Amino acid sequence: MQTTLPAVPTPDDAALWHGGRLYLADQRLLPDRAEFLALDDAPGVAEAIRAMVVRGAPAIGVAAAYGVVLAARTAYRAAGPAWHDAITPDLDLLAQARPTAVNLAWAVRRMAGLIARLDAADPEPALLAEALSIHAEDRAANRRMGDLGAGLITGPTDVITHCNAGAIATGGYGTALGVIRSAYAVGKVRRVYADETRPWMQGARLTAWELMDSGIPVTLQADGAAASLMAGGGVGWVIVGSDRIAANGDVANKIGTYGLAILARYHGVKVMVAAPTSTVDMDLSCGGDIPIEERDPEELLSCGGRRLAPAGCAARNPVFDVTPAALVDAIVTERGVVLAPTLEKMRALMG
Ligand code: MRU
């Protein structure tokens, strides 16, 4: 728990519980403005997740866990000892805020498991302790994945990353950016090429901001520039995070990751997916079963408030795609590394 609230959010302090409220760095404003948004109730947290105030699979799980704490407070104030029934609508609201990242449902399910074991007394202290644990465990998992992922890289090499899988997309340190941080620290990464990541520009706005803040050399490139960069040589790895990994090792991640993995295979570049086991969904046999979020086409038709396409132009805006396991060289989790993932290997990992 945070005793003092920093004046502005930093990459590693983008979600904080302070004074009974949840503070989230408003990621829609970064890097121009680093500002916290304070949240007091679960519907507010659900809306913050939907509207991309907080984004990135593990980070929305952490935010939802704190959202359950706020839901419990509301339910206990309204219903007293009958709070168990009163909390259910808020749990559903949180779990359904976005569909693809399974960390969200995972976190709400874990909090609901504790709720089922609690008695009629005020649930907030116990639920807050659990939310803080989820947050701390995610940070620790990222550190572990950083070490494991860095161990796979024989450098020095350049790497490409897509979207933002950094500290602000997680409980801290980052998944893909955690691996990059750890590998850079031991001289294995020379430079990071960050895809800008249309249409939300997570690469341009967030990954570039985080890596520059950490003093790690970063060069921004248009999403379509990855092929010619790989053809030129020097790039050893594509390193990305994930929103959901199916039982057979198929990986959902930000739209464009699939294309990047195809390019990587063609050019002999390896693909590493760094994600905690809270991202693995053993209930789904393959990536085709992963629900892919479709967002408002307006996100594509305009940029920074300026309309790009002619009025009336149709647009499709799936914001994730699925990379088949066959194109993934390594899945790195806090429990260990799975090389060339298959159903059997994923089962062995998950136990
Ligand atoms: O739509 P977003 O910004 O939530 O998408 C995020 C991603 O695709 C990340 O790569 C993924 O969540 C891994 S974050 C550690």
PDB file of C-alpha atoms in Angstrom, residues 102-348:
ATOM      1  CA  VAL A 102      -7.967 -13.259 -19.715  1.00  0.00           C
ATOM      2  CA  ASN A 103      -6.059 -11.680 -16.821  1.00  0.00           C
ATOM      3  CA  LEU A 104      -9.162  -9.580 -16.206  1.00  0.00           C
ATOM      4  CA  ALA A 105     -11.496 -12.557 -15.685  1.00  0.00           C
ATOM      5  CA  TRP A 106      -8.679 -14.390 -13.861  1.00  0.00           C
ATOM      6  CA  ALA A 107      -8.284 -11.569 -11.317  1.00  0.00           C
ATOM      7  CA  VAL A 108     -12.038 -11.188 -10.743  1.00  0.00           C
ATOM      8  CA  ARG A 109     -12.344 -14.983 -10.350  1.00  0.00           C
ATOM      9  CA  ARG A 110      -9.523 -15.038  -7.808  1.00  0.00           C
ATOM     10  CA  MET A 111     -11.162 -12.210  -5.818  1.00  0.00           C
ATOM     11  CA  ALA A 112     -14.537 -13.999  -6.089  1.00  0.00           C
ATOM     12  CA  GLY A 113     -12.926 -17.153  -4.689  1.00  0.00           C
ATOM     13  CA  LEU A 114     -11.951 -15.214  -1.577  1.00  0.00           C
ATOM     14  CA  ILE A 115     -15.389 -13.562  -1.389  1.00  0.00           C
ATOM     15  CA  ALA A 116     -16.957 -17.029  -1.246  1.00  0.00           C
ATOM     16  CA  ARG A 117     -14.845 -17.846   1.814  1.00  0.00           C
ATOM     17  CA  LEU A 118     -15.586 -14.614   3.722  1.00  0.00           C
ATOM     18  CA  ASP A 119     -18.293 -14.252   6.387  1.00  0.00           C
ATOM     19  CA  ALA A 120     -20.805 -11.419   6.827  1.00  0.00           C
ATOM     20  CA  ALA A 121     -18.266  -9.000   8.378  1.00  0.00           C
ATOM     21  CA  ASP A 122     -16.758  -6.032   6.519  1.00  0.00           C
ATOM     22  CA  PRO A 123     -14.928  -7.665   3.553  1.00  0.00           C
ATOM     23  CA  GLU A 124     -12.765  -4.695   2.559  1.00  0.00           C
ATOM     24  CA  PRO A 125      -9.590  -5.431   4.590  1.00  0.00           C
ATOM     25  CA  ALA A 126      -9.318  -9.049   3.398  1.00  0.00           C
ATOM     26  CA  LEU A 127     -10.068  -8.148  -0.229  1.00  0.00           C
ATOM     27  CA  LEU A 128      -7.581  -5.284  -0.178  1.00  0.00           C
ATOM     28  CA  ALA A 129      -4.884  -7.662   1.081  1.00  0.00           C
ATOM     29  CA  GLU A 130      -5.681 -10.021  -1.807  1.00  0.00           C
ATOM     30  CA  ALA A 131      -5.608  -7.226  -4.405  1.00  0.00           C
ATOM     31  CA  LEU A 132      -2.256  -6.029  -3.068  1.00  0.00           C
ATOM     32  CA  SER A 133      -0.981  -9.613  -3.344  1.00  0.00           C
ATOM     33  CA  ILE A 134      -2.130  -9.899  -6.963  1.00  0.00           C
ATOM     34  CA  HIS A 135      -0.303  -6.643  -7.697  1.00  0.00           C
ATOM     35  CA  ALA A 136       2.903  -7.686  -5.896  1.00  0.00           C
ATOM     36  CA  GLU A 137       2.881 -11.188  -7.429  1.00  0.00           C
ATOM     37  CA  ASP A 138       2.627  -9.710 -10.908  1.00  0.00           C
ATOM     38  CA  ARG A 139       5.634  -7.479 -10.291  1.00  0.00           C
ATOM     39  CA  ALA A 140       7.613 -10.445  -8.979  1.00  0.00           C
ATOM     40  CA  ALA A 141       6.553 -12.601 -11.949  1.00  0.00           C
ATOM     41  CA  ASN A 142       7.822  -9.936 -14.335  1.00  0.00           C
ATOM     42  CA  ARG A 143      11.233  -9.851 -12.640  1.00  0.00           C
ATOM     43  CA  ARG A 144      11.467 -13.628 -12.940  1.00  0.00           C
ATOM     44  CA  MET A 145      10.398 -13.557 -16.598  1.00  0.00           C
ATOM     45  CA  GLY A 146      12.978 -10.856 -17.196  1.00  0.00           C
ATOM     46  CA  ASP A 147      15.752 -13.171 -16.005  1.00  0.00           C
ATOM     47  CA  LEU A 148      14.408 -16.205 -17.879  1.00  0.00           C
ATOM     48  CA  GLY A 149      13.809 -14.334 -21.120  1.00  0.00           C
ATOM     49  CA  ALA A 150      17.195 -12.606 -21.014  1.00  0.00           C
ATOM     50  CA  GLY A 151      18.752 -16.041 -20.603  1.00  0.00           C
ATOM     51  CA  LEU A 152      17.436 -17.033 -24.038  1.00  0.00           C
ATOM     52  CA  ILE A 153      19.100 -14.151 -25.841  1.00  0.00           C
ATOM     53  CA  THR A 154      22.613 -14.435 -27.138  1.00  0.00           C
ATOM     54  CA  GLY A 155      23.502 -10.857 -27.788  1.00  0.00           C
ATOM     55  CA  PRO A 156      24.250  -8.196 -28.348  1.00  0.00           C
ATOM     56  CA  THR A 157      21.348  -7.873 -30.747  1.00  0.00           C
ATOM     57  CA  ASP A 158      18.615  -5.485 -31.798  1.00  0.00           C
ATOM     58  CA  VAL A 159      15.036  -6.423 -30.955  1.00  0.00           C
ATOM     59  CA  ILE A 160      11.582  -5.415 -32.153  1.00  0.00           C
ATOM     60  CA  THR A 161       8.631  -5.020 -29.820  1.00  0.00           C
ATOM     61  CA  HIS A 162       5.001  -4.349 -30.653  1.00  0.00           C
ATOM     62  CA  CYS A 163       2.399  -2.430 -28.632  1.00  0.00           C
ATOM     63  CA  ASN A 164       3.346  -1.760 -24.999  1.00  0.00           C
ATOM     64  CA  ALA A 165       4.085  -4.653 -22.677  1.00  0.00           C
ATOM     65  CA  GLY A 166       5.912  -2.549 -20.147  1.00  0.00           C
ATOM     66  CA  ALA A 167       5.645  -1.494 -16.534  1.00  0.00           C
ATOM     67  CA  ILE A 168       2.434   0.427 -17.137  1.00  0.00           C
ATOM     68  CA  ALA A 169       0.825  -2.560 -18.888  1.00  0.00           C
ATOM     69  CA  THR A 170       1.463  -4.715 -15.816  1.00  0.00           C
ATOM     70  CA  GLY A 171       1.888  -4.504 -12.063  1.00  0.00           C
ATOM     71  CA  GLY A 172       5.374  -3.076 -12.748  1.00  0.00           C
ATOM     72  CA  TYR A 173       8.636  -3.780 -14.692  1.00  0.00           C
ATOM     73  CA  GLY A 174       6.783  -5.262 -17.664  1.00  0.00           C
ATOM     74  CA  THR A 175       6.575  -8.575 -19.495  1.00  0.00           C
ATOM     75  CA  ALA A 176       8.215  -8.054 -22.909  1.00  0.00           C
ATOM     76  CA  LEU A 177       9.820  -4.820 -21.712  1.00  0.00           C
ATOM     77  CA  GLY A 178      10.845  -6.649 -18.519  1.00  0.00           C
ATOM     78  CA  VAL A 179      12.801  -9.144 -20.633  1.00  0.00           C
ATOM     79  CA  ILE A 180      14.248  -6.260 -22.619  1.00  0.00           C
ATOM     80  CA  ARG A 181      15.212  -4.394 -19.421  1.00  0.00           C
ATOM     81  CA  SER A 182      16.943  -7.469 -17.983  1.00  0.00           C
ATOM     82  CA  ALA A 183      18.679  -8.307 -21.276  1.00  0.00           C
ATOM     83  CA  TYR A 184      19.807  -4.703 -21.769  1.00  0.00           C
ATOM     84  CA  ALA A 185      21.247  -4.637 -18.254  1.00  0.00           C
ATOM     85  CA  VAL A 186      23.616  -7.489 -19.154  1.00  0.00           C
ATOM     86  CA  GLY A 187      24.576  -6.120 -22.572  1.00  0.00           C
ATOM     87  CA  LYS A 188      22.470  -8.485 -24.673  1.00  0.00           C
ATOM     88  CA  VAL A 189      20.200  -5.865 -26.246  1.00  0.00           C
ATOM     89  CA  ARG A 190      21.701  -3.042 -28.313  1.00  0.00           C
ATOM     90  CA  ARG A 191      18.594  -1.225 -29.439  1.00  0.00           C
ATOM     91  CA  VAL A 192      14.828  -1.650 -29.307  1.00  0.00           C
ATOM     92  CA  TYR A 193      12.729  -0.934 -32.387  1.00  0.00           C
ATOM     93  CA  ALA A 194       9.241  -0.052 -31.190  1.00  0.00           C
ATOM     94  CA  ASP A 195       6.387  -0.467 -33.654  1.00  0.00           C
ATOM     95  CA  GLU A 196       4.116   2.574 -33.355  1.00  0.00           C
ATOM     96  CA  THR A 197       1.042   0.261 -33.075  1.00  0.00           C
ATOM     97  CA  ARG A 198      -1.936   1.742 -34.862  1.00  0.00           C
ATOM     98  CA  PRO A 199      -4.501   2.911 -33.928  1.00  0.00           C
ATOM     99  CA  TRP A 200      -3.868   3.579 -30.229  1.00  0.00           C
ATOM    100  CA  MET A 201      -0.158   4.189 -30.739  1.00  0.00           C
ATOM    101  CA  GLN A 202       0.877   2.290 -27.634  1.00  0.00           C
ATOM    102  CA  GLY A 203       4.366   1.867 -29.104  1.00  0.00           C
ATOM    103  CA  ALA A 204       4.867   5.528 -29.952  1.00  0.00           C
ATOM    104  CA  ARG A 205       3.242   6.952 -26.844  1.00  0.00           C
ATOM    105  CA  LEU A 206       3.990   4.389 -24.124  1.00  0.00           C
ATOM    106  CA  THR A 207       6.859   2.050 -25.094  1.00  0.00           C
ATOM    107  CA  ALA A 208       9.017   4.920 -26.319  1.00  0.00           C
ATOM    108  CA  TRP A 209       8.198   6.869 -23.130  1.00  0.00           C
ATOM    109  CA  GLU A 210       9.045   3.959 -20.850  1.00  0.00           C
ATOM    110  CA  LEU A 211      12.283   2.978 -22.582  1.00  0.00           C
ATOM    111  CA  MET A 212      13.511   6.571 -22.811  1.00  0.00           C
ATOM    112  CA  ASP A 213      12.695   6.989 -19.119  1.00  0.00           C
ATOM    113  CA  SER A 214      14.888   3.938 -18.439  1.00  0.00           C
ATOM    114  CA  GLY A 215      17.729   5.066 -20.700  1.00  0.00           C
ATOM    115  CA  ILE A 216      17.326   2.099 -23.082  1.00  0.00           C
ATOM    116  CA  PRO A 217      18.016   3.031 -26.744  1.00  0.00           C
ATOM    117  CA  VAL A 218      14.719   2.984 -28.640  1.00  0.00           C
ATOM    118  CA  THR A 219      13.858   3.794 -32.249  1.00  0.00           C
ATOM    119  CA  LEU A 220      10.258   4.189 -33.267  1.00  0.00           C
ATOM    120  CA  GLN A 221       9.131   2.731 -36.568  1.00  0.00           C
ATOM    121  CA  ALA A 222       5.881   2.498 -38.512  1.00  0.00           C
ATOM    122  CA  ASP A 223       4.264  -0.923 -38.139  1.00  0.00           C
ATOM    123  CA  GLY A 224       4.941  -1.630 -41.816  1.00  0.00           C
ATOM    124  CA  ALA A 225       8.686  -0.947 -41.455  1.00  0.00           C
ATOM    125  CA  ALA A 226       9.498  -4.174 -39.593  1.00  0.00           C
ATOM    126  CA  ALA A 227      10.002  -6.302 -42.741  1.00  0.00           C
ATOM    127  CA  SER A 228      12.704  -4.154 -44.286  1.00  0.00           C
ATOM    128  CA  LEU A 229      14.410  -3.785 -40.899  1.00  0.00           C
ATOM    129  CA  MET A 230      14.561  -7.566 -40.518  1.00  0.00           C
ATOM    130  CA  ALA A 231      15.808  -7.958 -44.098  1.00  0.00           C
ATOM    131  CA  GLY A 232      18.717  -5.666 -43.261  1.00  0.00           C
ATOM    132  CA  GLY A 233      19.941  -8.028 -40.534  1.00  0.00           C
ATOM    133  CA  GLY A 234      20.847  -7.187 -36.932  1.00  0.00           C
ATOM    134  CA  VAL A 235      17.490  -8.060 -35.374  1.00  0.00           C
ATOM    135  CA  GLY A 236      17.705 -11.276 -33.357  1.00  0.00           C
ATOM    136  CA  TRP A 237      14.343 -11.335 -31.624  1.00  0.00           C
ATOM    137  CA  VAL A 238      10.783 -10.065 -31.728  1.00  0.00           C
ATOM    138  CA  ILE A 239       9.746  -9.809 -28.062  1.00  0.00           C
ATOM    139  CA  VAL A 240       6.071  -9.229 -27.233  1.00  0.00           C
ATOM    140  CA  GLY A 241       3.550  -9.752 -24.447  1.00  0.00           C
ATOM    141  CA  SER A 242       0.189 -11.475 -24.690  1.00  0.00           C
ATOM    142  CA  ASP A 243      -3.449 -11.034 -23.718  1.00  0.00           C
ATOM    143  CA  ARG A 244      -4.371 -14.698 -23.774  1.00  0.00           C
ATOM    144  CA  ILE A 245      -2.489 -17.896 -24.535  1.00  0.00           C
ATOM    145  CA  ALA A 246      -4.562 -20.958 -25.470  1.00  0.00           C
ATOM    146  CA  ALA A 247      -3.794 -24.474 -24.249  1.00  0.00           C
ATOM    147  CA  ASN A 248      -1.938 -25.356 -27.459  1.00  0.00           C
ATOM    148  CA  GLY A 249       0.348 -22.303 -27.213  1.00  0.00           C
ATOM    149  CA  ASP A 250      -1.474 -20.085 -29.725  1.00  0.00           C
ATOM    150  CA  VAL A 251      -1.017 -16.490 -28.603  1.00  0.00           C
ATOM    151  CA  ALA A 252      -3.397 -13.522 -28.784  1.00  0.00           C
ATOM    152  CA  ASN A 253      -1.695 -10.146 -28.718  1.00  0.00           C
ATOM    153  CA  LYS A 254      -2.080  -6.662 -30.162  1.00  0.00           C
ATOM    154  CA  ILE A 255      -3.210  -6.583 -33.780  1.00  0.00           C
ATOM    155  CA  GLY A 256      -0.161  -6.857 -36.013  1.00  0.00           C
ATOM    156  CA  THR A 257       1.708  -9.377 -33.871  1.00  0.00           C
ATOM    157  CA  TYR A 258       0.685 -12.244 -36.176  1.00  0.00           C
ATOM    158  CA  GLY A 259       2.080 -10.448 -39.227  1.00  0.00           C
ATOM    159  CA  LEU A 260       5.274  -9.667 -37.331  1.00  0.00           C
ATOM    160  CA  ALA A 261       5.680 -13.355 -36.415  1.00  0.00           C
ATOM    161  CA  ILE A 262       5.292 -14.389 -40.063  1.00  0.00           C
ATOM    162  CA  LEU A 263       7.924 -11.828 -41.058  1.00  0.00           C
ATOM    163  CA  ALA A 264      10.199 -13.069 -38.292  1.00  0.00           C
ATOM    164  CA  ARG A 265      10.000 -16.695 -39.428  1.00  0.00           C
ATOM    165  CA  TYR A 266      10.764 -15.693 -43.033  1.00  0.00           C
ATOM    166  CA  HIS A 267      13.818 -13.702 -41.973  1.00  0.00           C
ATOM    167  CA  GLY A 268      15.151 -16.178 -39.399  1.00  0.00           C
ATOM    168  CA  VAL A 269      14.311 -13.858 -36.478  1.00  0.00           C
ATOM    169  CA  LYS A 270      13.086 -15.556 -33.290  1.00  0.00           C
ATOM    170  CA  VAL A 271       9.804 -14.745 -31.529  1.00  0.00           C
ATOM    171  CA  MET A 272       9.530 -14.585 -27.746  1.00  0.00           C
ATOM    172  CA  VAL A 273       6.225 -14.123 -25.914  1.00  0.00           C
ATOM    173  CA  ALA A 274       6.595 -13.072 -22.283  1.00  0.00           C
ATOM    174  CA  ALA A 275       3.455 -13.454 -20.177  1.00  0.00           C
ATOM    175  CA  PRO A 276       2.585 -14.546 -16.647  1.00  0.00           C
ATOM    176  CA  THR A 277       0.609 -17.766 -16.183  1.00  0.00           C
ATOM    177  CA  SER A 278      -2.431 -15.595 -15.380  1.00  0.00           C
ATOM    178  CA  THR A 279      -2.479 -14.980 -19.165  1.00  0.00           C
ATOM    179  CA  VAL A 280      -2.695 -18.703 -19.980  1.00  0.00           C
ATOM    180  CA  ASP A 281      -6.214 -20.015 -20.568  1.00  0.00           C
ATOM    181  CA  MET A 282      -6.098 -23.812 -20.484  1.00  0.00           C
ATOM    182  CA  ASP A 283      -9.893 -23.878 -20.984  1.00  0.00           C
ATOM    183  CA  LEU A 284      -9.467 -22.827 -24.621  1.00  0.00           C
ATOM    184  CA  SER A 285      -7.964 -25.523 -26.821  1.00  0.00           C
ATOM    185  CA  CYS A 286      -6.692 -23.195 -29.550  1.00  0.00           C
ATOM    186  CA  GLY A 287      -6.372 -19.560 -30.521  1.00  0.00           C
ATOM    187  CA  GLY A 288      -9.466 -19.706 -32.730  1.00  0.00           C
ATOM    188  CA  ASP A 289     -11.548 -19.846 -29.550  1.00  0.00           C
ATOM    189  CA  ILE A 290     -10.089 -16.629 -28.110  1.00  0.00           C
ATOM    190  CA  PRO A 291     -12.624 -13.760 -28.218  1.00  0.00           C
ATOM    191  CA  ILE A 292     -11.124 -10.917 -30.212  1.00  0.00           C
ATOM    192  CA  GLU A 293     -12.189  -7.426 -29.193  1.00  0.00           C
ATOM    193  CA  GLU A 294     -13.545  -5.246 -31.982  1.00  0.00           C
ATOM    194  CA  ARG A 295     -13.448  -1.572 -31.074  1.00  0.00           C
ATOM    195  CA  ASP A 296     -15.164   1.469 -32.542  1.00  0.00           C
ATOM    196  CA  PRO A 297     -14.059   2.018 -36.182  1.00  0.00           C
ATOM    197  CA  GLU A 298     -13.790   5.707 -35.306  1.00  0.00           C
ATOM    198  CA  GLU A 299     -10.491   4.863 -33.560  1.00  0.00           C
ATOM    199  CA  LEU A 300      -9.114   4.039 -37.003  1.00  0.00           C
ATOM    200  CA  LEU A 301     -10.903   6.653 -39.069  1.00  0.00           C
ATOM    201  CA  SER A 302      -9.503   9.536 -37.027  1.00  0.00           C
ATOM    202  CA  CYS A 303      -6.196  10.289 -35.364  1.00  0.00           C
ATOM    203  CA  GLY A 304      -5.675  12.839 -32.588  1.00  0.00           C
ATOM    204  CA  GLY A 305      -9.144  14.237 -33.175  1.00  0.00           C
ATOM    205  CA  ARG A 306      -8.517  14.772 -36.926  1.00  0.00           C
ATOM    206  CA  ARG A 307     -10.493  12.751 -39.449  1.00  0.00           C
ATOM    207  CA  LEU A 308      -8.207  10.741 -41.782  1.00  0.00           C
ATOM    208  CA  ALA A 309     -10.565   8.804 -44.030  1.00  0.00           C
ATOM    209  CA  PRO A 310     -13.301  10.173 -46.284  1.00  0.00           C
ATOM    210  CA  ALA A 311     -16.686  10.533 -44.619  1.00  0.00           C
ATOM    211  CA  GLY A 312     -18.673   7.322 -44.901  1.00  0.00           C
ATOM    212  CA  CYS A 313     -15.595   5.101 -45.304  1.00  0.00           C
ATOM    213  CA  ALA A 314     -16.056   1.631 -43.812  1.00  0.00           C
ATOM    214  CA  ALA A 315     -13.418   0.405 -41.366  1.00  0.00           C
ATOM    215  CA  ARG A 316     -12.746  -2.706 -39.319  1.00  0.00           C
ATOM    216  CA  ASN A 317     -10.992  -2.446 -35.998  1.00  0.00           C
ATOM    217  CA  PRO A 318     -10.085  -5.820 -34.470  1.00  0.00           C
ATOM    218  CA  VAL A 319      -7.557  -4.866 -31.803  1.00  0.00           C
ATOM    219  CA  PHE A 320      -5.917  -8.275 -31.296  1.00  0.00           C
ATOM    220  CA  ASP A 321      -4.865 -11.164 -33.510  1.00  0.00           C
ATOM    221  CA  VAL A 322      -3.749 -14.719 -32.891  1.00  0.00           C
ATOM    222  CA  THR A 323      -0.251 -15.963 -33.643  1.00  0.00           C
ATOM    223  CA  PRO A 324      -0.182 -19.740 -34.127  1.00  0.00           C
ATOM    224  CA  ALA A 325       2.084 -21.607 -31.718  1.00  0.00           C
ATOM    225  CA  ALA A 326       4.112 -22.842 -34.689  1.00  0.00           C
ATOM    226  CA  LEU A 327       5.429 -19.297 -35.186  1.00  0.00           C
ATOM    227  CA  VAL A 328       6.427 -18.849 -31.527  1.00  0.00           C
ATOM    228  CA  ASP A 329       9.953 -19.856 -30.497  1.00  0.00           C
ATOM    229  CA  ALA A 330       9.518 -19.329 -26.766  1.00  0.00           C
ATOM    230  CA  ILE A 331       6.785 -18.571 -24.276  1.00  0.00           C
ATOM    231  CA  VAL A 332       8.355 -17.171 -21.117  1.00  0.00           C
ATOM    232  CA  THR A 333       6.327 -17.318 -17.891  1.00  0.00           C
ATOM    233  CA  GLU A 334       7.261 -16.942 -14.238  1.00  0.00           C
ATOM    234  CA  ARG A 335       7.012 -20.729 -13.908  1.00  0.00           C
ATOM    235  CA  GLY A 336       9.477 -21.411 -16.694  1.00  0.00           C
ATOM    236  CA  VAL A 337      10.141 -21.279 -20.428  1.00  0.00           C
ATOM    237  CA  VAL A 338       8.290 -23.291 -23.063  1.00  0.00           C
ATOM    238  CA  LEU A 339      10.283 -23.630 -26.280  1.00  0.00           C
ATOM    239  CA  ALA A 340       8.315 -24.353 -29.487  1.00  0.00           C
ATOM    240  CA  PRO A 341       5.038 -24.563 -27.524  1.00  0.00           C
ATOM    241  CA  THR A 342       2.610 -27.482 -27.895  1.00  0.00           C
ATOM    242  CA  LEU A 343      -0.388 -28.696 -25.909  1.00  0.00           C
ATOM    243  CA  GLU A 344       1.737 -31.245 -24.057  1.00  0.00           C
ATOM    244  CA  LYS A 345       4.370 -28.689 -23.090  1.00  0.00           C
ATOM    245  CA  MET A 346       1.743 -26.159 -21.968  1.00  0.00           C
ATOM    246  CA  ARG A 347       0.049 -28.850 -19.865  1.00  0.00           C
ATOM    247  CA  ALA A 348       3.366 -29.707 -18.259  1.00  0.00           C
TER     248      ALA A 348
END
